[in-house]
């Protein structure tokens, strides 16, 4: 099949396929007329690359999976190098999850503190003779609505 058909079947663009070819992720075979030619194995390579990219793998991280398929294995993740990429990606994801949990805990603590302070300010603003609110803690009264430009 030609590059346009492969791109259509793989759900990508011919530009992307040329890029993969330049990175040696996709073979660069040419017919006698100079057109690029591809087969079903190339479609499998592309499908493997796309699935891994959907999972957040970079193009270089897909290389061991592509090499595994090119070596004739039925799945791109049946080679030791592919398994090592999986292990590295899992460690990377675990680190990311840990960082996100820490950030979430900090944001939650900040929200709780801000809610307590806001409640205290609101309560102080409601006391006769108390300090005026520094921001719109309560809806404006009728006299305030008239005085705003």
PDB file of C-alpha atoms in Angstrom:
ATOM      1  CA  UNK A   1       0.000   0.000   0.000  1.00  0.00           C
ATOM      2  CA  UNK A   2       1.091   3.587  -0.504  1.00  0.00           C
ATOM      3  CA  UNK A   3       1.695   6.215   2.157  1.00  0.00           C
ATOM      4  CA  UNK A   4      -1.742   7.850   1.873  1.00  0.00           C
ATOM      5  CA  UNK A   5      -3.578   4.576   2.382  1.00  0.00           C
ATOM      6  CA  UNK A   6      -1.370   3.621   5.327  1.00  0.00           C
ATOM      7  CA  UNK A   7      -1.931   7.016   6.928  1.00  0.00           C
ATOM      8  CA  UNK A   8      -5.678   6.678   6.495  1.00  0.00           C
ATOM      9  CA  UNK A   9      -5.781   3.140   7.877  1.00  0.00           C
ATOM     10  CA  UNK A  10      -3.584   4.101  10.825  1.00  0.00           C
ATOM     11  CA  UNK A  11      -5.563   7.253  11.567  1.00  0.00           C
ATOM     12  CA  UNK A  12      -2.605   9.579  11.118  1.00  0.00           C
ATOM     13  CA  UNK A  13      -1.059  11.845   8.496  1.00  0.00           C
ATOM     14  CA  UNK A  14       1.492  11.260   5.784  1.00  0.00           C
ATOM     15  CA  UNK A  15       3.663  13.907   7.452  1.00  0.00           C
ATOM     16  CA  UNK A  16       3.692  11.838  10.650  1.00  0.00           C
ATOM     17  CA  UNK A  17       4.644   8.730   8.697  1.00  0.00           C
ATOM     18  CA  UNK A  18       7.550  10.563   7.050  1.00  0.00           C
ATOM     19  CA  UNK A  19       8.657  11.713  10.503  1.00  0.00           C
ATOM     20  CA  UNK A  20       8.567   8.138  11.821  1.00  0.00           C
ATOM     21  CA  UNK A  21      10.548   7.091   8.765  1.00  0.00           C
ATOM     22  CA  UNK A  22      13.179   9.764   9.494  1.00  0.00           C
ATOM     23  CA  UNK A  23      13.492   8.359  13.038  1.00  0.00           C
ATOM     24  CA  UNK A  24      13.815   4.820  11.628  1.00  0.00           C
ATOM     25  CA  UNK A  25      10.633   3.708  13.380  1.00  0.00           C
ATOM     26  CA  UNK A  26       9.002   2.941  10.057  1.00  0.00           C
ATOM     27  CA  UNK A  27      10.871   1.253   7.193  1.00  0.00           C
ATOM     28  CA  UNK A  28      11.710   3.323   4.139  1.00  0.00           C
ATOM     29  CA  UNK A  29      10.931   0.961   1.266  1.00  0.00           C
ATOM     30  CA  UNK A  30      10.397   2.313  -2.223  1.00  0.00           C
ATOM     31  CA  UNK A  31       8.812   0.785  -5.287  1.00  0.00           C
ATOM     32  CA  UNK A  32      10.463   0.984  -8.701  1.00  0.00           C
ATOM     33  CA  UNK A  33       8.558   4.192  -9.403  1.00  0.00           C
ATOM     34  CA  UNK A  34       9.968   5.820  -6.239  1.00  0.00           C
ATOM     35  CA  UNK A  35       6.741   5.661  -4.222  1.00  0.00           C
ATOM     36  CA  UNK A  36       6.915   4.532  -0.626  1.00  0.00           C
ATOM     37  CA  UNK A  37       5.373   1.092  -0.118  1.00  0.00           C
ATOM     38  CA  UNK A  38       4.033  -0.447   3.068  1.00  0.00           C
ATOM     39  CA  UNK A  39       2.391  -3.673   4.174  1.00  0.00           C
ATOM     40  CA  UNK A  40       0.276  -5.004   7.047  1.00  0.00           C
ATOM     41  CA  UNK A  41       3.352  -5.397   9.267  1.00  0.00           C
ATOM     42  CA  UNK A  42       3.968  -1.653   8.937  1.00  0.00           C
ATOM     43  CA  UNK A  43       0.383  -1.005   9.998  1.00  0.00           C
ATOM     44  CA  UNK A  44       1.012  -3.165  13.095  1.00  0.00           C
ATOM     45  CA  UNK A  45       4.107  -1.083  13.877  1.00  0.00           C
ATOM     46  CA  UNK A  46       2.077   2.096  13.614  1.00  0.00           C
ATOM     47  CA  UNK A  47      -0.704   0.732  15.773  1.00  0.00           C
ATOM     48  CA  UNK A  48       1.852  -0.208  18.438  1.00  0.00           C
ATOM     49  CA  UNK A  49       3.406   3.272  18.324  1.00  0.00           C
ATOM     50  CA  UNK A  50       0.012   4.973  18.545  1.00  0.00           C
ATOM     51  CA  UNK A  51      -1.164   2.885  21.514  1.00  0.00           C
ATOM     52  CA  UNK A  52       2.040   3.614  23.408  1.00  0.00           C
ATOM     53  CA  UNK A  53       1.811   7.324  22.604  1.00  0.00           C
ATOM     54  CA  UNK A  54      -1.787   7.325  23.872  1.00  0.00           C
ATOM     55  CA  UNK A  55      -0.367   5.936  27.134  1.00  0.00           C
ATOM     56  CA  UNK A  56       2.118   8.823  27.311  1.00  0.00           C
ATOM     57  CA  UNK A  57       5.201   7.124  25.897  1.00  0.00           C
ATOM     58  CA  UNK A  58       7.582   9.263  23.864  1.00  0.00           C
ATOM     59  CA  UNK A  59       8.610   8.194  20.379  1.00  0.00           C
ATOM     60  CA  UNK A  60      12.031   6.999  21.528  1.00  0.00           C
ATOM     61  CA  UNK A  61      10.347   4.905  24.210  1.00  0.00           C
ATOM     62  CA  UNK A  62       8.416   3.095  21.466  1.00  0.00           C
ATOM     63  CA  UNK A  63      11.591   1.970  19.692  1.00  0.00           C
ATOM     64  CA  UNK A  64      12.108  -1.307  21.645  1.00  0.00           C
ATOM     65  CA  UNK A  65       8.489  -2.299  20.911  1.00  0.00           C
ATOM     66  CA  UNK A  66       8.933  -1.559  17.203  1.00  0.00           C
ATOM     67  CA  UNK A  67      12.231  -3.460  17.138  1.00  0.00           C
ATOM     68  CA  UNK A  68      10.533  -6.392  18.856  1.00  0.00           C
ATOM     69  CA  UNK A  69       7.803  -6.518  16.219  1.00  0.00           C
ATOM     70  CA  UNK A  70      10.368  -6.164  13.426  1.00  0.00           C
ATOM     71  CA  UNK A  71      12.246  -9.140  14.893  1.00  0.00           C
ATOM     72  CA  UNK A  72       9.144 -11.239  14.230  1.00  0.00           C
ATOM     73  CA  UNK A  73       7.659 -11.426  17.713  1.00  0.00           C
ATOM     74  CA  UNK A  74       3.859 -11.577  17.837  1.00  0.00           C
ATOM     75  CA  UNK A  75       3.667  -8.624  20.258  1.00  0.00           C
ATOM     76  CA  UNK A  76       5.891  -5.611  20.665  1.00  0.00           C
ATOM     77  CA  UNK A  77       6.153  -6.105  24.393  1.00  0.00           C
ATOM     78  CA  UNK A  78       7.483  -9.650  24.396  1.00  0.00           C
ATOM     79  CA  UNK A  79      11.152  -8.580  24.366  1.00  0.00           C
ATOM     80  CA  UNK A  80      13.290  -7.723  27.420  1.00  0.00           C
ATOM     81  CA  UNK A  81      13.976  -4.164  26.214  1.00  0.00           C
ATOM     82  CA  UNK A  82      10.229  -3.489  25.956  1.00  0.00           C
ATOM     83  CA  UNK A  83       9.655  -4.817  29.459  1.00  0.00           C
ATOM     84  CA  UNK A  84      12.360  -2.475  30.749  1.00  0.00           C
ATOM     85  CA  UNK A  85      10.599   0.487  29.126  1.00  0.00           C
ATOM     86  CA  UNK A  86       7.367  -0.572  30.849  1.00  0.00           C
ATOM     87  CA  UNK A  87       9.222  -0.705  34.195  1.00  0.00           C
ATOM     88  CA  UNK A  88      10.720   2.768  33.697  1.00  0.00           C
ATOM     89  CA  UNK A  89       7.362   4.219  32.662  1.00  0.00           C
ATOM     90  CA  UNK A  90       5.641   2.712  35.717  1.00  0.00           C
ATOM     91  CA  UNK A  91       8.299   4.219  38.003  1.00  0.00           C
ATOM     92  CA  UNK A  92       7.828   7.582  36.265  1.00  0.00           C
ATOM     93  CA  UNK A  93       4.052   7.364  36.701  1.00  0.00           C
ATOM     94  CA  UNK A  94       4.415   6.414  40.373  1.00  0.00           C
ATOM     95  CA  UNK A  95       6.637   9.466  40.942  1.00  0.00           C
ATOM     96  CA  UNK A  96       4.102  11.683  39.188  1.00  0.00           C
ATOM     97  CA  UNK A  97       1.236  10.275  41.262  1.00  0.00           C
ATOM     98  CA  UNK A  98       3.220  10.862  44.470  1.00  0.00           C
ATOM     99  CA  UNK A  99       3.910  14.484  43.479  1.00  0.00           C
ATOM    100  CA  UNK A 100       0.255  15.039  42.623  1.00  0.00           C
ATOM    101  CA  UNK A 101      -0.838  13.599  45.979  1.00  0.00           C
ATOM    102  CA  UNK A 102       1.510  15.983  47.809  1.00  0.00           C
ATOM    103  CA  UNK A 103       0.275  18.966  45.799  1.00  0.00           C
ATOM    104  CA  UNK A 104      -3.340  17.936  46.397  1.00  0.00           C
ATOM    105  CA  UNK A 105      -2.753  17.733  50.146  1.00  0.00           C
ATOM    106  CA  UNK A 106      -1.188  21.215  50.138  1.00  0.00           C
ATOM    107  CA  UNK A 107      -4.015  22.719  48.081  1.00  0.00           C
ATOM    108  CA  UNK A 108      -6.561  21.068  50.382  1.00  0.00           C
ATOM    109  CA  UNK A 109      -4.806  22.519  53.458  1.00  0.00           C
ATOM    110  CA  UNK A 110      -4.683  25.982  51.848  1.00  0.00           C
ATOM    111  CA  UNK A 111      -8.396  25.798  51.032  1.00  0.00           C
ATOM    112  CA  UNK A 112      -9.297  24.769  54.589  1.00  0.00           C
ATOM    113  CA  UNK A 113      -7.185  27.630  56.012  1.00  0.00           C
ATOM    114  CA  UNK A 114      -8.711  30.153  53.581  1.00  0.00           C
ATOM    115  CA  UNK A 115     -12.243  28.987  54.399  1.00  0.00           C
ATOM    116  CA  UNK A 116     -11.579  29.369  58.146  1.00  0.00           C
ATOM    117  CA  UNK A 117     -10.145  32.862  57.647  1.00  0.00           C
ATOM    118  CA  UNK A 118     -13.022  33.881  55.381  1.00  0.00           C
ATOM    119  CA  UNK A 119     -15.576  32.649  57.912  1.00  0.00           C
ATOM    120  CA  UNK A 120     -13.810  34.607  60.675  1.00  0.00           C
ATOM    121  CA  UNK A 121     -13.728  37.779  58.533  1.00  0.00           C
ATOM    122  CA  UNK A 122     -17.390  37.362  57.636  1.00  0.00           C
ATOM    123  CA  UNK A 123     -18.305  36.916  61.290  1.00  0.00           C
ATOM    124  CA  UNK A 124     -16.254  39.980  62.306  1.00  0.00           C
ATOM    125  CA  UNK A 125     -17.876  42.082  59.568  1.00  0.00           C
ATOM    126  CA  UNK A 126     -21.333  41.226  60.900  1.00  0.00           C
ATOM    127  CA  UNK A 127     -20.542  42.520  64.411  1.00  0.00           C
ATOM    128  CA  UNK A 128     -21.876  46.097  64.859  1.00  0.00           C
ATOM    129  CA  UNK A 129     -18.894  48.428  64.880  1.00  0.00           C
ATOM    130  CA  UNK A 130     -16.658  45.631  63.602  1.00  0.00           C
ATOM    131  CA  UNK A 131     -14.114  46.117  60.837  1.00  0.00           C
ATOM    132  CA  UNK A 132     -15.444  46.666  57.326  1.00  0.00           C
ATOM    133  CA  UNK A 133     -14.921  43.762  54.941  1.00  0.00           C
ATOM    134  CA  UNK A 134     -11.811  44.026  52.784  1.00  0.00           C
ATOM    135  CA  UNK A 135     -13.512  42.333  49.861  1.00  0.00           C
ATOM    136  CA  UNK A 136     -17.025  41.367  48.868  1.00  0.00           C
ATOM    137  CA  UNK A 137     -17.739  38.836  51.601  1.00  0.00           C
ATOM    138  CA  UNK A 138     -21.473  39.468  51.483  1.00  0.00           C
ATOM    139  CA  UNK A 139     -23.747  40.756  48.739  1.00  0.00           C
ATOM    140  CA  UNK A 140     -23.875  44.592  48.671  1.00  0.00           C
ATOM    141  CA  UNK A 141     -26.764  46.313  50.401  1.00  0.00           C
ATOM    142  CA  UNK A 142     -29.202  48.596  48.506  1.00  0.00           C
ATOM    143  CA  UNK A 143     -27.275  51.778  49.393  1.00  0.00           C
ATOM    144  CA  UNK A 144     -23.995  50.293  48.101  1.00  0.00           C
ATOM    145  CA  UNK A 145     -25.582  49.302  44.794  1.00  0.00           C
ATOM    146  CA  UNK A 146     -26.663  52.903  44.187  1.00  0.00           C
ATOM    147  CA  UNK A 147     -23.238  54.359  44.889  1.00  0.00           C
ATOM    148  CA  UNK A 148     -21.270  52.152  42.535  1.00  0.00           C
ATOM    149  CA  UNK A 149     -20.422  53.727  39.168  1.00  0.00           C
TER     150      UNK A 149
END
